[in-house]
Amino acid sequence: VTATLSSGYVWGEGQTSAATFSCSIAKASCTCSITNTPTLSYPGSPTGNITYTCGGDGTRSVTSGTTSVITVGTVGTTSTPLTAKAAGTSKITVSQAAGTNYNACTSDNENVTVSNSSYTITYYLGNGNKFTKKCKLLNIYKFSYICVLDDDKVSYLRFLDYDMVIE
């Protein structure tokens, strides 16, 4: 900034010519806070939004520490969709880069757990009989399901040929 005195005025040190001053405004600090995490189960209820606030003006980002468990969709201003890919836990981090008026925000993170979906499966036996068991789905591979039954026995059921094995 250059300042010029009006006629008849003098700077404190006796100078009467124009004076140049410099100044700067520091960027403000900010924080991101997660306000709500979704309840996810795989594969029954695999999607939900994480919600958050960030006080800065930079680009926001949401990341998953374990993308084999949870992936992150398009990042929004206050919420972002999460998609479960398997049962497990992933650390989700919300952050914001430095912008025009703010430094990078302090990030926030939270562990999000994906549970196994629970299903009731009816098994049809070759002799016309059937029985029903509740199981939690552990894995899906193509058209095969691997379940843990309530009594901790493993059940394998192939839907394409309707075969089943109970161990």
mmCIF file of C-alpha atoms in Angstrom:
data_model
loop_
_atom_site.group_PDB
_atom_site.id
_atom_site.type_symbol
_atom_site.label_atom_id
_atom_site.label_comp_id
_atom_site.label_asym_id
_atom_site.label_seq_id
_atom_site.Cartn_x
_atom_site.Cartn_y
_atom_site.Cartn_z
ATOM 1 C CA VAL A 1 0.000 0.000 0.000
ATOM 2 C CA THR A 2 1.400 3.430 -0.880
ATOM 3 C CA ALA A 3 0.159 6.363 1.194
ATOM 4 C CA THR A 4 0.538 10.000 0.186
ATOM 5 C CA LEU A 5 0.124 12.778 2.779
ATOM 6 C CA SER A 6 -2.116 15.753 2.247
ATOM 7 C CA SER A 7 -0.427 19.121 2.100
ATOM 8 C CA GLY A 8 0.778 20.345 5.490
ATOM 9 C CA TYR A 9 1.012 16.873 7.127
ATOM 10 C CA VAL A 10 4.206 15.085 8.175
ATOM 11 C CA TRP A 11 4.892 11.442 9.015
ATOM 12 C CA GLY A 12 5.939 10.729 12.572
ATOM 13 C CA GLU A 13 9.637 10.636 11.663
ATOM 14 C CA GLY A 14 9.412 13.986 9.834
ATOM 15 C CA GLN A 15 9.078 12.574 6.330
ATOM 16 C CA THR A 16 6.609 14.269 3.949
ATOM 17 C CA SER A 17 6.991 12.106 0.820
ATOM 18 C CA ALA A 18 4.775 9.115 -0.019
ATOM 19 C CA ALA A 19 5.346 6.055 2.168
ATOM 20 C CA THR A 20 4.887 2.400 1.226
ATOM 21 C CA PHE A 21 3.505 -0.127 3.697
ATOM 22 C CA SER A 22 3.052 -3.849 3.305
ATOM 23 C CA CYS A 23 0.553 -6.039 5.037
ATOM 24 C CA SER A 24 -0.764 -9.576 4.749
ATOM 25 C CA ILE A 25 -3.778 -11.461 5.952
ATOM 26 C CA ALA A 26 -3.073 -14.989 7.124
ATOM 27 C CA LYS A 27 -5.316 -17.836 6.041
ATOM 28 C CA ALA A 28 -7.751 -19.027 8.690
ATOM 29 C CA SER A 29 -7.726 -22.520 10.175
ATOM 30 C CA CYS A 30 -10.624 -24.947 9.882
ATOM 31 C CA THR A 31 -11.771 -28.405 10.949
ATOM 32 C CA CYS A 32 -13.696 -31.238 9.317
ATOM 33 C CA SER A 33 -16.096 -33.215 11.538
ATOM 34 C CA ILE A 34 -17.965 -36.420 10.709
ATOM 35 C CA THR A 35 -21.569 -35.995 11.872
ATOM 36 C CA ASN A 36 -23.088 -39.361 10.909
ATOM 37 C CA THR A 37 -21.929 -42.715 9.552
ATOM 38 C CA PRO A 38 -24.200 -45.203 7.793
ATOM 39 C CA THR A 39 -25.088 -48.688 9.013
ATOM 40 C CA LEU A 40 -23.943 -51.052 6.270
ATOM 41 C CA SER A 41 -24.420 -54.779 5.824
ATOM 42 C CA TYR A 42 -23.188 -56.888 2.960
ATOM 43 C CA PRO A 43 -24.788 -57.710 0.645
ATOM 44 C CA GLY A 44 -28.253 -56.861 1.993
ATOM 45 C CA SER A 45 -27.849 -53.126 2.690
ATOM 46 C CA PRO A 46 -24.541 -52.146 1.074
ATOM 47 C CA THR A 47 -24.982 -48.399 0.552
ATOM 48 C CA GLY A 48 -25.372 -45.349 2.761
ATOM 49 C CA ASN A 49 -24.122 -41.777 3.118
ATOM 50 C CA ILE A 50 -21.500 -40.455 5.492
ATOM 51 C CA THR A 51 -22.273 -36.855 6.497
ATOM 52 C CA TYR A 52 -19.796 -34.220 7.641
ATOM 53 C CA THR A 53 -19.000 -30.524 7.932
ATOM 54 C CA CYS A 54 -15.816 -28.741 6.858
ATOM 55 C CA GLY A 55 -15.281 -25.038 7.490
ATOM 56 C CA GLY A 56 -12.818 -24.165 4.730
ATOM 57 C CA ASP A 57 -13.078 -23.269 1.066
ATOM 58 C CA GLY A 58 -10.776 -25.911 -0.465
ATOM 59 C CA THR A 59 -11.572 -29.199 -2.176
ATOM 60 C CA ARG A 60 -13.059 -31.847 0.124
ATOM 61 C CA SER A 61 -12.035 -35.485 0.012
ATOM 62 C CA VAL A 62 -13.359 -38.670 1.585
ATOM 63 C CA THR A 63 -11.183 -41.782 1.553
ATOM 64 C CA SER A 64 -11.521 -45.402 2.638
ATOM 65 C CA GLY A 65 -8.559 -47.064 4.320
ATOM 66 C CA THR A 66 -9.679 -50.522 3.116
ATOM 67 C CA THR A 67 -11.258 -50.309 -0.332
ATOM 68 C CA SER A 68 -11.856 -54.067 -0.410
ATOM 69 C CA VAL A 69 -14.423 -53.458 2.391
ATOM 70 C CA ILE A 70 -15.838 -49.982 1.561
ATOM 71 C CA THR A 71 -15.528 -47.790 -1.519
ATOM 72 C CA VAL A 72 -16.280 -44.063 -1.685
ATOM 73 C CA GLY A 73 -18.547 -42.430 -4.274
ATOM 74 C CA THR A 74 -18.551 -38.869 -5.602
ATOM 75 C CA VAL A 75 -17.616 -36.463 -2.799
ATOM 76 C CA GLY A 76 -20.317 -33.913 -1.998
ATOM 77 C CA THR A 77 -20.347 -30.719 0.019
ATOM 78 C CA THR A 78 -21.813 -32.300 3.180
ATOM 79 C CA SER A 79 -22.272 -36.007 2.363
ATOM 80 C CA THR A 80 -20.725 -38.791 0.304
ATOM 81 C CA PRO A 81 -22.072 -42.254 -0.585
ATOM 82 C CA LEU A 82 -20.247 -45.321 0.756
ATOM 83 C CA THR A 83 -20.628 -48.802 -0.747
ATOM 84 C CA ALA A 84 -19.847 -52.018 1.140
ATOM 85 C CA LYS A 85 -17.884 -54.612 -0.867
ATOM 86 C CA ALA A 86 -17.436 -57.186 1.926
ATOM 87 C CA ALA A 87 -17.881 -57.583 5.656
ATOM 88 C CA GLY A 88 -15.167 -55.931 7.736
ATOM 89 C CA THR A 89 -14.015 -52.517 8.969
ATOM 90 C CA SER A 90 -12.538 -49.549 7.127
ATOM 91 C CA LYS A 91 -11.272 -46.223 8.436
ATOM 92 C CA ILE A 92 -13.079 -43.423 6.582
ATOM 93 C CA THR A 93 -11.264 -40.073 6.535
ATOM 94 C CA VAL A 94 -12.822 -36.701 5.673
ATOM 95 C CA SER A 95 -10.437 -33.855 4.842
ATOM 96 C CA GLN A 96 -10.287 -30.567 2.979
ATOM 97 C CA ALA A 97 -7.343 -29.049 1.091
ATOM 98 C CA ALA A 98 -6.178 -25.480 1.545
ATOM 99 C CA GLY A 99 -8.219 -22.940 -0.386
ATOM 100 C CA THR A 100 -8.150 -19.214 -1.059
ATOM 101 C CA ASN A 101 -8.916 -18.089 2.494
ATOM 102 C CA TYR A 102 -8.272 -21.195 4.618
ATOM 103 C CA ASN A 103 -5.389 -23.525 5.370
ATOM 104 C CA ALA A 104 -6.016 -27.255 4.966
ATOM 105 C CA CYS A 105 -8.622 -28.348 7.495
ATOM 106 C CA THR A 106 -7.867 -30.711 10.341
ATOM 107 C CA SER A 107 -9.233 -34.055 9.112
ATOM 108 C CA ASP A 108 -11.613 -36.386 10.960
ATOM 109 C CA ASN A 109 -11.846 -40.155 10.658
ATOM 110 C CA GLU A 110 -14.046 -42.908 11.925
ATOM 111 C CA ASN A 111 -14.061 -46.690 11.621
ATOM 112 C CA VAL A 112 -17.110 -47.920 9.727
ATOM 113 C CA THR A 113 -17.993 -51.597 10.183
ATOM 114 C CA VAL A 114 -19.831 -53.637 7.576
ATOM 115 C CA SER A 115 -21.740 -56.579 9.042
ATOM 116 C CA ASN A 116 -22.763 -59.752 7.270
ATOM 117 C CA SER A 117 -26.344 -59.779 6.090
ATOM 118 C CA SER A 118 -28.537 -62.441 7.647
ATOM 119 C CA TYR A 119 -30.756 -64.583 5.440
ATOM 120 C CA THR A 120 -33.197 -67.399 5.880
ATOM 121 C CA ILE A 121 -32.548 -70.108 3.311
ATOM 122 C CA THR A 122 -34.829 -73.011 2.564
ATOM 123 C CA TYR A 123 -33.020 -76.157 1.426
ATOM 124 C CA TYR A 124 -34.921 -78.519 -0.843
ATOM 125 C CA LEU A 125 -33.718 -82.098 -0.562
ATOM 126 C CA GLY A 126 -33.854 -84.596 -3.403
ATOM 127 C CA ASN A 127 -36.595 -86.648 -1.680
ATOM 128 C CA GLY A 128 -39.054 -83.735 -1.694
ATOM 129 C CA ASN A 129 -38.339 -82.722 1.896
ATOM 130 C CA LYS A 130 -37.063 -79.314 2.855
ATOM 131 C CA PHE A 131 -35.699 -77.492 5.865
ATOM 132 C CA THR A 132 -35.079 -73.849 6.653
ATOM 133 C CA LYS A 133 -31.995 -72.367 8.287
ATOM 134 C CA LYS A 134 -30.920 -68.844 9.063
ATOM 135 C CA CYS A 135 -27.408 -67.994 7.923
ATOM 136 C CA LYS A 136 -25.069 -65.033 7.653
ATOM 137 C CA LEU A 137 -23.544 -64.543 4.252
ATOM 138 C CA LEU A 138 -19.762 -64.567 4.297
ATOM 139 C CA ASN A 139 -18.933 -64.348 0.629
ATOM 140 C CA ILE A 140 -20.475 -64.211 -2.794
ATOM 141 C CA TYR A 141 -18.542 -65.526 -5.743
ATOM 142 C CA LYS A 142 -20.366 -65.430 -9.022
ATOM 143 C CA PHE A 143 -23.520 -67.421 -8.249
ATOM 144 C CA SER A 144 -22.286 -69.268 -5.146
ATOM 145 C CA TYR A 145 -23.063 -68.370 -1.561
ATOM 146 C CA ILE A 146 -21.066 -69.383 1.499
ATOM 147 C CA CYS A 147 -23.054 -69.145 4.705
ATOM 148 C CA VAL A 148 -22.430 -69.742 8.398
ATOM 149 C CA LEU A 149 -25.516 -71.255 9.964
ATOM 150 C CA ASP A 150 -26.792 -70.263 13.393
ATOM 151 C CA ASP A 151 -25.298 -73.439 14.855
ATOM 152 C CA ASP A 152 -21.870 -72.476 13.409
ATOM 153 C CA LYS A 153 -21.952 -75.168 10.747
ATOM 154 C CA VAL A 154 -20.818 -74.147 7.289
ATOM 155 C CA SER A 155 -23.282 -74.467 4.474
ATOM 156 C CA TYR A 156 -22.452 -74.196 0.807
ATOM 157 C CA LEU A 157 -25.314 -73.626 -1.597
ATOM 158 C CA ARG A 158 -24.967 -73.322 -5.347
ATOM 159 C CA PHE A 159 -28.012 -71.691 -6.838
ATOM 160 C CA LEU A 160 -27.344 -72.603 -10.463
ATOM 161 C CA ASP A 161 -27.671 -76.381 -10.032
ATOM 162 C CA TYR A 162 -29.509 -76.288 -6.705
ATOM 163 C CA ASP A 163 -26.853 -78.463 -5.075
ATOM 164 C CA MET A 164 -26.045 -78.085 -1.412
ATOM 165 C CA VAL A 165 -23.475 -79.415 1.020
ATOM 166 C CA ILE A 166 -23.799 -79.195 4.792
ATOM 167 C CA GLU A 167 -20.733 -80.132 6.801
#
